[in-house]
Every structure is written in C-alpha cells, then in structure tokens.
Coordinates of C-alpha atoms and ligand atoms in Angstrom, one line a residue:
Chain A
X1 CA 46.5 81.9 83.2
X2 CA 46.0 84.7 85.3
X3 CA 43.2 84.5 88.2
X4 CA 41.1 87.6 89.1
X5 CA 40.4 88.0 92.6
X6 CA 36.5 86.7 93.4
X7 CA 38.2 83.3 91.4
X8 CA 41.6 83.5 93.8
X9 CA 38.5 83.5 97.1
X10 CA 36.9 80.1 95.3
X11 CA 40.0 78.3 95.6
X12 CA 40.9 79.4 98.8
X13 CA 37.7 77.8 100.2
X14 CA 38.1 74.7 98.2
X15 CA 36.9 72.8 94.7
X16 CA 35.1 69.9 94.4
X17 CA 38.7 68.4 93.2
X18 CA 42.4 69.3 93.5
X19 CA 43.3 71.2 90.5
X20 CA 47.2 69.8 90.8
X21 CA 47.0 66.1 92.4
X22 CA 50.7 64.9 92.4
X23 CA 50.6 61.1 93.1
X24 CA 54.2 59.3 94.0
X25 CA 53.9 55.7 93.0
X26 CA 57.0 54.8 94.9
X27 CA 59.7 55.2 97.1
X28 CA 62.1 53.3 95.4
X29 CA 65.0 55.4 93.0
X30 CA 68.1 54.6 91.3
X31 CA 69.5 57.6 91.8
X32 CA 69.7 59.9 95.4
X33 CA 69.8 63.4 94.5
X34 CA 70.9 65.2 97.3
X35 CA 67.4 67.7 97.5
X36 CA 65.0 65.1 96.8
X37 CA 62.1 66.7 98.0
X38 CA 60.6 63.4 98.9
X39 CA 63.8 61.5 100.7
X40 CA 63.4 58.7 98.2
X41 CA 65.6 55.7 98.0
X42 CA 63.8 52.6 98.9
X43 CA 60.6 51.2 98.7
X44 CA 58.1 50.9 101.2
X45 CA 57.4 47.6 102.1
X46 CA 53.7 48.7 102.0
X47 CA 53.3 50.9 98.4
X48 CA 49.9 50.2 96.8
X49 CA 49.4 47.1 95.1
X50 CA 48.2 46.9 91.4
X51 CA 44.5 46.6 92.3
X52 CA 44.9 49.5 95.3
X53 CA 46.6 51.4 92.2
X54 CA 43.5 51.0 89.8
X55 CA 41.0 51.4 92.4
X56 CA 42.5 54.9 92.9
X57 CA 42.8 55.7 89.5
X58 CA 38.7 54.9 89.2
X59 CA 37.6 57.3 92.0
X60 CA 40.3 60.5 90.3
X61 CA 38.1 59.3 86.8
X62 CA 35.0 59.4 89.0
X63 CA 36.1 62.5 90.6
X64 CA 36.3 64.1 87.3
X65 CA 40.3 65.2 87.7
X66 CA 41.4 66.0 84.4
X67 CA 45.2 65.0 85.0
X68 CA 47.3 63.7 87.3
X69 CA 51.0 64.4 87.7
X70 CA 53.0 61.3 88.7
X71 CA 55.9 61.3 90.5
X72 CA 58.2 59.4 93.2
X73 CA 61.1 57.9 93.8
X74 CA 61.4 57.3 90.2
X75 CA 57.9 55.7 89.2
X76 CA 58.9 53.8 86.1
X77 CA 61.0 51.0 88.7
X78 CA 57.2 49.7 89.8
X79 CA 57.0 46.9 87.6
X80 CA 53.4 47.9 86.7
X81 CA 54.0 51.3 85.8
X82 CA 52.9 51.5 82.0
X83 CA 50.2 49.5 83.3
X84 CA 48.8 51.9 85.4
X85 CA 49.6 54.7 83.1
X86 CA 47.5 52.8 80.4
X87 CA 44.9 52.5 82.8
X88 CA 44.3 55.6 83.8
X89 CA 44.4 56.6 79.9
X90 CA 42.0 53.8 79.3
X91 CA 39.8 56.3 82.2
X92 CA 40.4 59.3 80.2
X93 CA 42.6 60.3 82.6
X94 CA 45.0 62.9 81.3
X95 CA 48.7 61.7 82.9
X96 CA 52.0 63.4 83.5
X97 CA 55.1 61.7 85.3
X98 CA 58.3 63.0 86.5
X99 CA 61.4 60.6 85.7
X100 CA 64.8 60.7 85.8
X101 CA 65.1 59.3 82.4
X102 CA 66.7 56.0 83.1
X103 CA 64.1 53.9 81.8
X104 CA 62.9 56.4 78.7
X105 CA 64.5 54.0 75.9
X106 CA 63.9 54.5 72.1
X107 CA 61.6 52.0 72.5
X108 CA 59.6 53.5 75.6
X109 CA 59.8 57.1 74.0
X110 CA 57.9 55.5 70.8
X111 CA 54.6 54.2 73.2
X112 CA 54.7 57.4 74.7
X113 CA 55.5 60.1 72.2
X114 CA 51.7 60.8 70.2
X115 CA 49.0 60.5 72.6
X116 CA 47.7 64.1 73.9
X117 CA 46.7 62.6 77.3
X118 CA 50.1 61.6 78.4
X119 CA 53.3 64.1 78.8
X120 CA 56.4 63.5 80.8
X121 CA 58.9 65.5 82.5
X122 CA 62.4 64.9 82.6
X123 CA 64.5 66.2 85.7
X124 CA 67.3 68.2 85.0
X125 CA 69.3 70.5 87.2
X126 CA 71.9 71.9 85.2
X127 CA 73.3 72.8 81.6
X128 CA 76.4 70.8 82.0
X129 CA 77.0 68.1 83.3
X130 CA 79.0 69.0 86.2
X131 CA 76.4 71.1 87.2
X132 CA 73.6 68.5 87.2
X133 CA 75.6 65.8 88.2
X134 CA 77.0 67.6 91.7
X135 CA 73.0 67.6 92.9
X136 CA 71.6 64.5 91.3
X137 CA 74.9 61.9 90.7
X138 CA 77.1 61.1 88.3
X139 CA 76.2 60.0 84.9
X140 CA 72.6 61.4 85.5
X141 CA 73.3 64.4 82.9
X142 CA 73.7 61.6 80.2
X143 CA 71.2 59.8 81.2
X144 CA 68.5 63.0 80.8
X145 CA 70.1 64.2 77.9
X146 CA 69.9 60.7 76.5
X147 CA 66.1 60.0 77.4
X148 CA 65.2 63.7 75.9
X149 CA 66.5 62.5 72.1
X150 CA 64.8 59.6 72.7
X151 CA 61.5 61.7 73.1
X152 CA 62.1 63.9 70.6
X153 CA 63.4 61.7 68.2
X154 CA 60.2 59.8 68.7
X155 CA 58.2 62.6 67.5
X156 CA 57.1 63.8 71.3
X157 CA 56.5 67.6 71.3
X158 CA 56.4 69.4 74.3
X159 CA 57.2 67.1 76.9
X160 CA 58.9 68.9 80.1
X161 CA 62.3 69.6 81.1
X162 CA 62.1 70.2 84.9
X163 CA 64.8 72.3 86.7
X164 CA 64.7 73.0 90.3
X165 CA 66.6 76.5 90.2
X166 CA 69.6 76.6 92.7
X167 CA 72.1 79.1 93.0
X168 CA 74.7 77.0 90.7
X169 CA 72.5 76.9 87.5
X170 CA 70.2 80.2 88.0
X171 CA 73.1 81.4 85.4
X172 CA 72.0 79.0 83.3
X173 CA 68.7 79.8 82.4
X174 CA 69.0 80.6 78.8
X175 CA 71.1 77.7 78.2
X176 CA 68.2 75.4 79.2
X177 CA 65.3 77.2 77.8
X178 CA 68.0 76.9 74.6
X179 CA 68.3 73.0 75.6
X180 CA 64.2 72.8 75.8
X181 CA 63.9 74.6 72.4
X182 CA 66.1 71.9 70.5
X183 CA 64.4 69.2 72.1
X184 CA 60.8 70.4 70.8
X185 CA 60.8 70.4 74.8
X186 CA 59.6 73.4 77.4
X187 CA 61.7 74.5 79.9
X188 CA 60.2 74.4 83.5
X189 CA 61.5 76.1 86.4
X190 CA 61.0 75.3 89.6
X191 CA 61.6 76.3 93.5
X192 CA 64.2 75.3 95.8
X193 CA 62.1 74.1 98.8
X194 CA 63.6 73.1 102.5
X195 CA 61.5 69.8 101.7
X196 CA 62.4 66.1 101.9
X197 CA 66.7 66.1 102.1
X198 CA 66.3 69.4 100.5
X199 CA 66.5 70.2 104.2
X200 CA 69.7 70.1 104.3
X201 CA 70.8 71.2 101.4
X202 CA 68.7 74.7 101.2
X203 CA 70.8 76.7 102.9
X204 CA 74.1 76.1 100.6
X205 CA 71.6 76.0 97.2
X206 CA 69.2 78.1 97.9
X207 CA 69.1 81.3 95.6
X208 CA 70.4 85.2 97.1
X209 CA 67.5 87.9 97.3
X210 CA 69.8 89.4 94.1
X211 CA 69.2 86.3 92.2
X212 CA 65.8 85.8 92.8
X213 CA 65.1 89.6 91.5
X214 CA 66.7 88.9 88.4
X215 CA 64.7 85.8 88.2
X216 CA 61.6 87.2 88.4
X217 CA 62.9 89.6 85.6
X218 CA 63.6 87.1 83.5
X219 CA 60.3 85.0 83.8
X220 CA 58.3 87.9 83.3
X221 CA 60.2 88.7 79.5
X222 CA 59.6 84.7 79.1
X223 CA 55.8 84.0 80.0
X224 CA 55.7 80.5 78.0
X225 CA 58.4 79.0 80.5
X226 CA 56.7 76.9 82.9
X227 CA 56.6 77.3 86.6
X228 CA 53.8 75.1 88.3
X229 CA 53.1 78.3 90.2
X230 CA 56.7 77.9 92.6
X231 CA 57.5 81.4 92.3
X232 CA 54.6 83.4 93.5
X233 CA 56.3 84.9 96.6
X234 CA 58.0 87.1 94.0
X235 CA 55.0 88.5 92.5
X236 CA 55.9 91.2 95.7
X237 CA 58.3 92.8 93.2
X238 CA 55.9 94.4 90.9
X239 CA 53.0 92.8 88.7
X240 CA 52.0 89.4 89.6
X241 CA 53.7 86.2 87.9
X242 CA 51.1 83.9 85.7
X243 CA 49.3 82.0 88.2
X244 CA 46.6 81.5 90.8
X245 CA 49.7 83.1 92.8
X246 CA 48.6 82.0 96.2
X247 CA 50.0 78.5 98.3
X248 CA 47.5 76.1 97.1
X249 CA 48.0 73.2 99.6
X250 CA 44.9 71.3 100.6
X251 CA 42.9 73.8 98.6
X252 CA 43.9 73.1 94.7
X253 CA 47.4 70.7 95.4
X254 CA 47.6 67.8 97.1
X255 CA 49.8 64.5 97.4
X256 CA 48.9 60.9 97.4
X257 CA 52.5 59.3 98.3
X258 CA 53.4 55.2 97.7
X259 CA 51.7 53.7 100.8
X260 CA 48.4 56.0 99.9
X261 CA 48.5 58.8 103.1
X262 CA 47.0 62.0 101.6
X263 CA 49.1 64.8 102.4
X264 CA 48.4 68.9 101.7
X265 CA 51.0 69.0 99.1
X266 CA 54.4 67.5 97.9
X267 CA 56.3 69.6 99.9
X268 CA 55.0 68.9 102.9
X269 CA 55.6 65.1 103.8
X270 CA 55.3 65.3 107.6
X271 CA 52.4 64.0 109.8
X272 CA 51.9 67.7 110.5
X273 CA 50.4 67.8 107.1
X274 CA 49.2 64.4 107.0
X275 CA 45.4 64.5 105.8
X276 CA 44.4 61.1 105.9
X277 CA 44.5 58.4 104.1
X278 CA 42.8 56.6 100.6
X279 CA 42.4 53.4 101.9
X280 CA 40.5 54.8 104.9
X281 CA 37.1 55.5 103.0
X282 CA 38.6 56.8 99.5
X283 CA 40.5 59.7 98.7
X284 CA 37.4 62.1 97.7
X285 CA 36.4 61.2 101.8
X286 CA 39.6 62.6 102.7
X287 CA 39.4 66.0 100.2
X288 CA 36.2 67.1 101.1
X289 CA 36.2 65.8 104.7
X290 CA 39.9 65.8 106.3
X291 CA 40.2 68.6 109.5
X292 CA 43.3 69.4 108.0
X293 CA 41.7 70.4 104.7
X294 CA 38.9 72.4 105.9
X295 CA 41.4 74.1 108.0
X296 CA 44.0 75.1 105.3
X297 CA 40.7 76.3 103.5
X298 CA 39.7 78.7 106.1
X299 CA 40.4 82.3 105.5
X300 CA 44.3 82.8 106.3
X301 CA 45.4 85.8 108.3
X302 CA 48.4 87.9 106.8
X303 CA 49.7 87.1 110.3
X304 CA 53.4 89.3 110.3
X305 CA 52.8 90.6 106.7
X306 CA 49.9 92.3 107.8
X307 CA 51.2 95.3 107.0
X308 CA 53.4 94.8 104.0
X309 CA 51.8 96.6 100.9
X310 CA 52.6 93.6 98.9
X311 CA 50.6 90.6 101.1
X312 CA 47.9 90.3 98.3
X313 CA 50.4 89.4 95.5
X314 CA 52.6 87.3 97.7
X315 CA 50.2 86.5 100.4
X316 CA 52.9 85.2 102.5
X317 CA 54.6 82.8 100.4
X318 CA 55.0 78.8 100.7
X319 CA 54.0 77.0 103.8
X320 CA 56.7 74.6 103.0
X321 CA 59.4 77.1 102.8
X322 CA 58.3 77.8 106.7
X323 CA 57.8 75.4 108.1
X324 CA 61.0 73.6 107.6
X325 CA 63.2 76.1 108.0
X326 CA 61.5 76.8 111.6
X327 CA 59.3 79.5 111.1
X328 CA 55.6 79.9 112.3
X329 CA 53.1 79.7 109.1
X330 CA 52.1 83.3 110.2
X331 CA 55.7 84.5 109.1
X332 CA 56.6 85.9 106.1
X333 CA 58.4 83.6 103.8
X334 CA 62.2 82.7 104.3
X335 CA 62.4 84.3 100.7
X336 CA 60.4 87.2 101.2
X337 CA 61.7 89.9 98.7
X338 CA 61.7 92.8 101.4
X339 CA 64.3 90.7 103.4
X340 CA 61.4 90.0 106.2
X341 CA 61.9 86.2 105.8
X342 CA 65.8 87.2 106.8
X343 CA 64.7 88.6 109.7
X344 CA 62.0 85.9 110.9
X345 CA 64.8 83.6 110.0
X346 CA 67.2 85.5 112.0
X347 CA 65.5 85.7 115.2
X348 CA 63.6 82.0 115.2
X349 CA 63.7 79.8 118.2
X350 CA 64.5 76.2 117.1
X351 CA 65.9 75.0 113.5
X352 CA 62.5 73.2 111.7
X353 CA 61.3 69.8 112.2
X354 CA 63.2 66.9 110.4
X355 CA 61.2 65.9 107.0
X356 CA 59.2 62.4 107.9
X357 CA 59.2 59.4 107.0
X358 CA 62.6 59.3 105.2
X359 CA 63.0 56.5 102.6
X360 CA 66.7 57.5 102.1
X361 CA 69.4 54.8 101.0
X362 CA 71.0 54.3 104.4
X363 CA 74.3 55.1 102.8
X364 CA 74.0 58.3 99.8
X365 CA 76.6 57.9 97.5
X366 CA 76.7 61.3 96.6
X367 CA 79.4 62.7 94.1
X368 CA 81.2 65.4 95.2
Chain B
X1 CA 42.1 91.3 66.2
X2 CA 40.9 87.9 65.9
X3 CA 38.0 87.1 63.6
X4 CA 34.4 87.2 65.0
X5 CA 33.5 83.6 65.3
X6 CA 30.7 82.5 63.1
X7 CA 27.4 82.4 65.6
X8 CA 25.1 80.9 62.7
X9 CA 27.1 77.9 62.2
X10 CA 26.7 74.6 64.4
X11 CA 28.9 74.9 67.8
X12 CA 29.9 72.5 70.5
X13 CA 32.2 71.3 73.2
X14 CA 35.2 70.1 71.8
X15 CA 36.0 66.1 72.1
X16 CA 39.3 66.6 73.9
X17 CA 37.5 68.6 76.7
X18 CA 36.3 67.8 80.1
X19 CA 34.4 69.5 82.2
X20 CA 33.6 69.4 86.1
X21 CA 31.4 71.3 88.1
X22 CA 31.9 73.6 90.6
X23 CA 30.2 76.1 93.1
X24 CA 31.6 79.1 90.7
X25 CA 30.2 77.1 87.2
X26 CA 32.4 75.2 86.2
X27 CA 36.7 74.1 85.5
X28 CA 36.8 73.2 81.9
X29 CA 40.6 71.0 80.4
X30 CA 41.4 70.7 76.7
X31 CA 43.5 67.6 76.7
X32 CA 44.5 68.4 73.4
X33 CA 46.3 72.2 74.3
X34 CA 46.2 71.3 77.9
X35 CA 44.4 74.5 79.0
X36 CA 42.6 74.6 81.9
X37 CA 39.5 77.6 81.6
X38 CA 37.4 78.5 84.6
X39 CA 33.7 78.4 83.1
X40 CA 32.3 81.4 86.1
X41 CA 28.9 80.8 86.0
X42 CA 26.2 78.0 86.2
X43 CA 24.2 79.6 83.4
X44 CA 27.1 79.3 80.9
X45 CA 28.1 75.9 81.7
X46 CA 24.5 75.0 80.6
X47 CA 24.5 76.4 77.5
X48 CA 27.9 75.2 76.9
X49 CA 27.0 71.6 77.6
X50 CA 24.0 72.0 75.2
X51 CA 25.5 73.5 72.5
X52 CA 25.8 70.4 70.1
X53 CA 21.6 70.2 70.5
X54 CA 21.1 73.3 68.5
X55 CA 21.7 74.1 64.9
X56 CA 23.7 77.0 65.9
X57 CA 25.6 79.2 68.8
X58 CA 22.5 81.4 67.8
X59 CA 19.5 79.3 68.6
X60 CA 20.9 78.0 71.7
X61 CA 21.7 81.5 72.8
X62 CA 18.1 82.3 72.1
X63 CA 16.5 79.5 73.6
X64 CA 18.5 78.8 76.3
X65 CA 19.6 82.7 77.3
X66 CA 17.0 85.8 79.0
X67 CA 17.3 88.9 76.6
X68 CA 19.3 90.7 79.3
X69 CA 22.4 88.4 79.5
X70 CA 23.0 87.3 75.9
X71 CA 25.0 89.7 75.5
X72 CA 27.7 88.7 78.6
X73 CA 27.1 84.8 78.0
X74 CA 27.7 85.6 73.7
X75 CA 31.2 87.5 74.9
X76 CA 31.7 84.7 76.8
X77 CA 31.2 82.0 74.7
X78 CA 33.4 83.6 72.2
X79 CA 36.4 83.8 74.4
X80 CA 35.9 79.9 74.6
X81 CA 36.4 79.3 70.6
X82 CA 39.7 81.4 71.4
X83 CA 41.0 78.9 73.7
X84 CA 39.4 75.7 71.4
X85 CA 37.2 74.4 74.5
X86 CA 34.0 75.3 72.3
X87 CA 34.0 74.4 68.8
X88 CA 32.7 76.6 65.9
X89 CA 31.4 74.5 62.8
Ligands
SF4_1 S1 56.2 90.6 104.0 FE1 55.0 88.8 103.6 S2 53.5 89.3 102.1 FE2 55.1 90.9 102.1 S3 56.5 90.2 100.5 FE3 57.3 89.5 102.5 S4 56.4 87.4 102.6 FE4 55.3 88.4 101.0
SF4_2 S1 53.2 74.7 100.7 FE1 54.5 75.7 99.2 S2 54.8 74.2 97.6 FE2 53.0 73.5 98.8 S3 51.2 74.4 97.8 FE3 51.8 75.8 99.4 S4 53.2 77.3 98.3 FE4 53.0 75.5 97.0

C-alpha cells in the first residue's frame, strides 16, 4: 500500500481511530530478551482485570477498529488470554498477538489455525540458534521453531515470523524469508529501536549505514516481506518503501500497555509520551481529546532536515529513535542515511532519558 | 490486463469487510485478505454501502451518481472488485 500525498496530510491530522492500536496485555514474560522494547519481566500488580479487558475490547468494536495487534510481556501467561481473544472475535474484532511461542502447543495451534480474524506472530531474531538465542535466551530458538510446526502443521497460513533486524542476523535475511516460506509463514522485518532495554543494547546491535543501504535494497526486490512501516527513514535512498512512510505516533499508532495508560506508540513508554489513560473516561476520550495527541497531530516542522532534499520521503525519521538516544525531535534521525543522525549524535548534550516504568526481572539471566 | 468487471450483474460489499468513516470517505478492511483500502470520498462510500439495494453496479451508479462523476466513481468502484472489498455477482 502506497499513500499519495493529500492521503499522507489526513493522517498527519488524525482519524477517527488508530489505524495500528498495539495493546500489551501484560507485563509478565518467561523469557528477558535483552532489547525488549517494553522492559518486560513481571507483572504489574495493577494490569486490567477481565471485566476492564472486555470493557476495552467493546469501545475498539464500538470504535469501529478493524484489528488489533496484541502484544506484551508475553500475553498468553494472563490466564484469561484465549478468553479475551474470543471475545473480541465474538466483537468482530480482527486480532493479532505477538508471542514468544511457549504456550503455541499442537493443541493451541489447532483453535487458532482457520479463522481469518485471528493471525499470530512469532518472535524470532535469528536463523540459528545461536544467533537468536544470544538476544532472547537460550532454548528460545527451539521453542519458536517448535511453536511455527505447530502452526503450520495445523493448517495456519500466513501467520508472522517477526524479526527485529540487528547487525548479527541482517546477513540472514534470505535464510528467514526461506524459514517463513517452509512454514506457509511471512517473513517480517522489523527496526532496531533505542526503546525499553533496547536502550542499552542499540548501540552494540544496531545496524552500520552500509547495512542499512543494502537493506533497503533488498526490501525493495522483496515487496511481499512485511515491515509494519519500521523502515521509512530509508525511503531517503531513492523511491519510497511501501508505506504511509511517515512516524505515525498518536496520529495512526498508538499503545494501550497492561495497567491501561495510553501512550503515542510502543516505542515510546515514557511519561513524556504518556497520553492518558482508558480508565479515565475511555480510550476514544483519550484519542480524540489527549494534548499530547492533538499536539503530535499538528503540522511538524522539518526542524534540522529542513534543507535535506530528501525530508518528504523520510520526513525525519522515528521519534523513538530520538528521543532515546538524546536527540531533540527536530533532529534528523540517529539513522539518517546522509550520516546527519551521526552528526546530531555526535555533538548532543546529555545521553537520552532512561525508558520508564521498567518491569524488568530484577536479576536478567541473559546468555552470553 | 485484468478483466472488466461485469457492471450488469448484482454487486455488493463483501461479508468479511468493515468499514469506518472518516473525514476523507472512508478506511475500508477485508478480514479475509487483510487489506486495508482508503475509500477517498464521501460520495463513493455511499454508493458502496448501497450497493446490495440495487439489481446491479449499473442502476446504483445511475441512481445514486450525477452524469459528471460516473465516470471517476465507475473507475473507482472497479479498483475495489480488484482488491475483493466489493463483490461482483
Ligand atoms: S536529513 Fe532528515 S529528512 Fe533527510 S534523510 Fe536525514 S533524517 Fe531524513
Ligand atoms: S515513534 Fe518511531 S516507532 Fe513510533 S510511530 Fe513514530 S516512527 Fe514509528
């Protein structure tokens, strides 16, 4: 889907409804991958209850959102999970969620594999498992690999394999879109963001500007690969990516985390960002009414890429990517292609705020 | 090329589809291809929605359309049988 300009204005100024709402149903996870963009690990003591859960899910049917994407922590640990998924199916909800595979059994993969409302989206950040397993623990490779036979050998087609792309398995591109292929799977690629504990972690991960050129090569020779939009600040290097290719937060994204607090986007969990909350008057109170929102939906200046030729592919990149790493939201993106994000980075004042709240395991067993 | 979908016959909105309004027209999802198709203007969104009402794409077109933009909302509903949000027969 590519977006013609008078379109690219509308969303700027904001729909009647996100386009992409990404609700995290908890904090809690079994596993503690090192750039978990949400520092999950435990629960909060206050996560929606059941009814706060369905009482959500009946204003995003009233709201008329076609799909949701669900996400956490690893959502299938709440104990009502399939409930809630049924019920906002039984809304006509369309649902995707985000797992880690640990809890996709033969016998899960069989409820879930046939109904064109529901897809799922297994995490995977490597071909091998050394690879994976460096980032998001060991035994998680087998444990993906594991929960995507289960899928397919339930007769699921086109469920989502979900790669955040880091500088260890960029080379191994083709070997997952081969991976996705024998699954009856697609292959998703995703950014590296400075988000969550990917805070710390960005610097050493994070791909070179060489890399990142040849990825934008390659996704341009493969247009069915799936990128939820991450990669639009490399639309500077020549035609623009598939896309609405612009940062969406507050304006088509938005993220309703475990204890319901509205924020502009998963990537930005920090009160900064912090739009309100649903159980403060509803969530459609807090799209349409928030400060924050009406402010992210004012016109943005180019700020420092005013004069860059390439501002109306790239329009400046993430907000994200910025702001954690330091920079002012007026400055080009820490990954700008020309090497201005370098610069900004270069010559910045402080290193960026600290991602909050953290729901980290106090002690990360991480292995090295 | 693809084939000229058949105007004569009986259209509507496909089952799987939702639609929502919006200041532009309207955001239109196919659960069952999971497309999502920007619907960019109030006029077509009507005609869309009242497809199933008239024996064909024709006689909605003519009843529901002025002479001068048939044409654009015709080219326009065609491009929706392309992505399955309307359906033809
Ligand atoms: S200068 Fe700004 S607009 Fe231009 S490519 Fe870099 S980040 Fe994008
Ligand atoms: S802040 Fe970054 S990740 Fe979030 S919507 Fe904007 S571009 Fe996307």
């Amino acid at each position: 889907m590519s977006v013609n300009h008078s379109l690219r204005d509308r969303f700027e100024s904001g729909l009647a409804a996100p386009i992409c709402l990404t609700w995290e149903v908890t904090y809690a996870c079994n596993l503690a991958c090192r750039h978990c963009l949400s520092s999950s690990g435990v629960r909060d003591p206050r996560e929606l209850t059941t009814d706060e859960a369905k009482a959500f899910l009946d204003e995003v049917a009233a709201m008329q959102i076609f799909y949701i994407n669900i996400g956490g922590g690893e959502p299938t640990i709440r104990r009502d999970f399939f409930e809630l998924v049924e019920y906002g199916l039984s809304r006509g909800i369309g649902i995707k969620f985000s797992t880690n595979g640990s809890r996709i059994t033969p016998e899960v993969a069989q409820r879930l594999a046939g109904n064109d409302y529901l897809d799922v989206q297994i995490s995977l950040d490597g071909a091998d498992a050394a690879t994976n397993d460096a980032l998001r623990g060991e035994g998680s490779y087998d444990t993906a690999i594991r929960a995507m036979e289960n899928l397919r050998d339930a007769g699921m087609k086109g469920f989502k394999i979900s790669v955040v792309v880091t500088r260890h398995n960029v080379g191994q591109i083709d070997q997952l879109l081969a991976l996705a292929d024998s699954m009856n799977a697609e292959l998703r690629l995703t950014r590296l963001r400075p988000s969550g504990r990917g805070v710390d972690v960005w610097d050493e991960l994070r791909l070179s500007a060489a890399d990142n050129r040849a990825l934008y090569h390659w996704l341009m020779a493969h247009p069915t690969v799936l990128t939820g939009d991450s990669f639009f600040h490399l639309s500077a290097l020549g035609d623009p990516l598939a896309g609405i290719n612009l940062c969406g937060a507050g304006r088509v994204v938005c993220l309703i985390d475990p204890v319901g607090d509205v924020y502009a986007c998963p990537f930005v969990i920090h009160e900064q960002f912090l739009a309100g909350s649903i159980l403060d008057g509803g969530f459609g109170h807090v799209w349409r009414d928030s400060e924050l929102f009406r402010s992210l939906r004012e016109p943005g200046s180019p700020g420092a890429c005013a004069s860059c030729g390439s501002y109306d592919a790239c329009r400046g990149g993430c907000m994200a990517a910025k702001f954690f790493t330091g920079l002012e939201l007026s400055d080009p993106d820490p990954e700008c292609v020309f090497g201005h994000g370098e610069t900004a980075l270069a010559q910045r004042v402080s290193v960026g705020p600290r991602p909050s709240p953290d729901h980290s395991k106090r002690v990360t067993i991480t292995s090295r | 090329m693809p084939e000229q979908p058949d105007f004569a016959a009986h259209w509507s909105l496909h089952p799987s589809v939702s639609l929502r309004d919006e200041s532009f027209g309207a955001m239109a999802y196919h659960h069952g291809n999971r497309r999502l198709v920007f619907l960019k203007s109030p006029l077509l969104v009507d005609v869309v929605r009242q497809l199933d009402d008239f024996e064909s794409a024709d006689v909605a077109l003519e009843a529901l359309v002025a002479d001068e933009q048939r044409a654009a909302v015709r080219r326009a509903l065609e491009t929706l049988t392309s992505s399955d949000i309307v359906r033809v027969g």
